[in-house]
Short mmCIF file of C-alpha atoms in Angstrom, two decimals:
data_model
loop_
_atom_site.label_atom_id
_atom_site.label_comp_id
_atom_site.label_asym_id
_atom_site.label_seq_id
_atom_site.Cartn_x
_atom_site.Cartn_y
_atom_site.Cartn_z
CA GLN A 24 122.48 95.79 110.12
CA LEU A 25 120.48 96.79 113.13
CA GLN A 26 117.39 98.78 112.38
CA LEU A 27 114.38 100.04 114.22
CA VAL A 28 110.95 99.99 112.63
CA GLU A 29 108.12 102.28 113.62
CA SER A 30 104.51 101.56 112.72
CA GLY A 31 101.03 102.79 113.56
CA GLY A 32 101.11 106.26 112.10
CA GLY A 33 98.31 107.73 110.04
CA LEU A 34 95.72 110.45 109.68
CA VAL A 35 93.48 111.20 112.64
CA GLN A 36 91.05 113.94 113.56
CA PRO A 37 91.77 116.30 116.45
CA GLY A 38 90.87 114.60 119.71
CA GLY A 39 91.56 111.17 118.29
CA SER A 40 94.08 108.52 119.28
CA LEU A 41 96.87 106.54 117.69
CA ARG A 42 99.31 103.94 118.99
CA LEU A 43 102.82 103.82 117.60
CA SER A 44 105.04 100.75 117.85
CA CYS A 45 108.81 100.45 117.74
CA ILE A 46 110.53 97.11 117.22
CA GLY A 47 114.14 96.17 116.61
CA THR A 48 115.30 94.16 113.59
CA PRO A 49 116.74 91.73 112.82
CA ASN A 50 115.01 90.26 115.83
CA ARG A 51 116.94 92.33 118.35
CA THR A 52 115.14 92.89 121.60
CA LEU A 53 114.46 96.39 122.84
CA ASN A 54 114.08 95.10 126.38
CA SER A 55 117.68 95.96 127.26
CA ALA A 56 117.74 99.40 125.66
CA HIS A 57 116.74 102.92 126.57
CA ILE A 58 114.11 103.95 124.01
CA GLY A 59 113.14 107.46 123.06
CA TRP A 60 110.29 108.74 120.90
CA PHE A 61 110.88 111.89 118.92
CA ARG A 62 108.91 113.87 116.38
CA GLN A 63 109.90 116.28 113.68
CA ALA A 64 107.51 118.76 112.12
CA PRO A 65 108.28 120.37 108.76
CA GLY A 66 110.91 123.06 109.16
CA LYS A 67 111.52 122.23 112.82
CA GLU A 68 114.16 120.36 114.76
CA ARG A 69 113.64 116.85 116.05
CA GLU A 70 111.87 117.10 119.42
CA GLY A 71 112.04 114.54 122.20
CA ILE A 72 108.57 113.70 123.46
CA SER A 73 108.92 110.57 125.58
CA CYS A 74 111.41 107.94 126.68
CA ILE A 75 111.55 104.75 128.72
CA SER A 76 114.64 103.42 130.45
CA VAL A 77 115.75 99.81 130.81
CA THR A 78 114.41 99.93 134.38
CA GLY A 79 111.02 101.20 133.23
CA ASN A 80 111.37 104.81 134.28
CA THR A 81 109.65 107.18 131.90
CA ASP A 82 109.83 110.83 130.96
CA TYR A 83 107.65 113.10 128.86
CA ALA A 84 107.86 116.50 127.25
CA ASP A 85 105.51 119.03 128.81
CA SER A 86 103.64 119.32 125.52
CA VAL A 87 102.46 115.69 125.68
CA ARG A 88 102.41 114.91 129.40
CA GLY A 89 99.02 113.58 130.43
CA ARG A 90 98.05 112.78 126.82
CA PHE A 91 100.75 110.33 125.69
CA GLN A 92 101.90 107.16 127.41
CA ILE A 93 105.01 105.14 126.66
CA SER A 94 105.16 101.46 127.54
CA ARG A 95 107.24 98.39 126.95
CA ASP A 96 105.90 94.93 126.15
CA VAL A 97 108.74 92.61 127.06
CA THR A 98 107.06 89.56 125.56
CA LYS A 99 106.74 91.28 122.19
CA ARG A 100 110.07 93.10 122.53
CA THR A 101 108.25 96.25 121.46
CA VAL A 102 107.89 99.77 122.80
CA PHE A 103 104.58 101.54 122.31
CA LEU A 104 103.57 105.19 122.35
CA GLN A 105 99.86 105.62 123.04
CA MET A 106 98.77 109.05 121.89
CA ASN A 107 95.42 110.42 123.05
CA SER A 108 93.67 113.75 122.65
CA LEU A 109 95.73 114.47 119.59
CA LYS A 110 96.10 118.05 118.40
CA PRO A 111 97.13 119.50 115.03
CA ASP A 112 100.43 120.54 116.66
CA ASP A 113 101.21 116.84 117.17
CA THR A 114 101.57 116.45 113.41
CA GLY A 115 104.99 115.30 112.28
CA VAL A 116 107.22 112.33 111.56
CA TYR A 117 107.68 110.20 114.67
CA TYR A 118 110.95 108.37 115.22
CA CYS A 119 112.09 105.92 117.85
CA GLY A 120 115.69 105.83 118.97
CA ALA A 121 117.52 103.11 120.90
CA GLU A 122 120.60 102.99 123.10
CA TRP A 123 121.99 99.61 124.19
CA SER A 124 125.24 100.94 125.66
CA ILE A 125 123.76 101.84 129.01
CA ARG A 126 125.84 104.44 130.87
CA SER A 127 123.04 105.93 132.94
CA LEU A 128 119.89 104.49 134.47
CA ALA A 129 117.91 107.42 133.11
CA CYS A 130 116.73 107.75 129.54
CA THR A 131 116.98 111.08 127.78
CA LEU A 132 114.76 113.28 125.62
CA GLN A 133 117.83 114.56 123.81
CA PRO A 134 118.30 113.09 120.29
CA ARG A 135 121.56 111.34 121.21
CA TYR A 136 120.46 107.80 120.49
CA PRO A 137 122.79 105.95 118.10
CA HIS A 138 120.09 103.83 116.44
CA TRP A 139 117.00 105.19 114.70
CA GLY A 140 114.04 104.03 112.69
CA GLN A 141 112.85 105.45 109.40
CA GLY A 142 109.95 107.31 110.97
CA ALA A 143 106.17 107.14 110.86
CA GLN A 144 103.99 110.00 109.67
CA VAL A 145 101.30 111.24 112.03
CA THR A 146 98.87 113.82 110.71
CA VAL A 147 96.24 115.36 112.94
CA SER A 148 93.72 117.23 110.85
CA SER A 149 90.00 117.62 110.36
#
């Protein structure tokens, strides 16, 4: 069964950085998929924060633009989310979603991806 696996979460102080990774298993490349990163804080809905399309176009939520960067390493078949200048409001469980049935050249920040990982906890606190 296809799964996505996120890694790289943890506890960081405000102003710090983390890099999340998303990889497909069993050994399924993400290079041909739209990938979205989402986060969910306690008691809140899942929020789209960044995505990258199969053509490499990217999009960001206003709350993270300029601080987060999404990228794709085609050799490692992995999508990364570099998070800088982290704030306590960035705390939550971070999920990656994948869509291989490409109907549009643009990725989306809506949580409509059919495949999801189990999530990685990110806590920003002093």
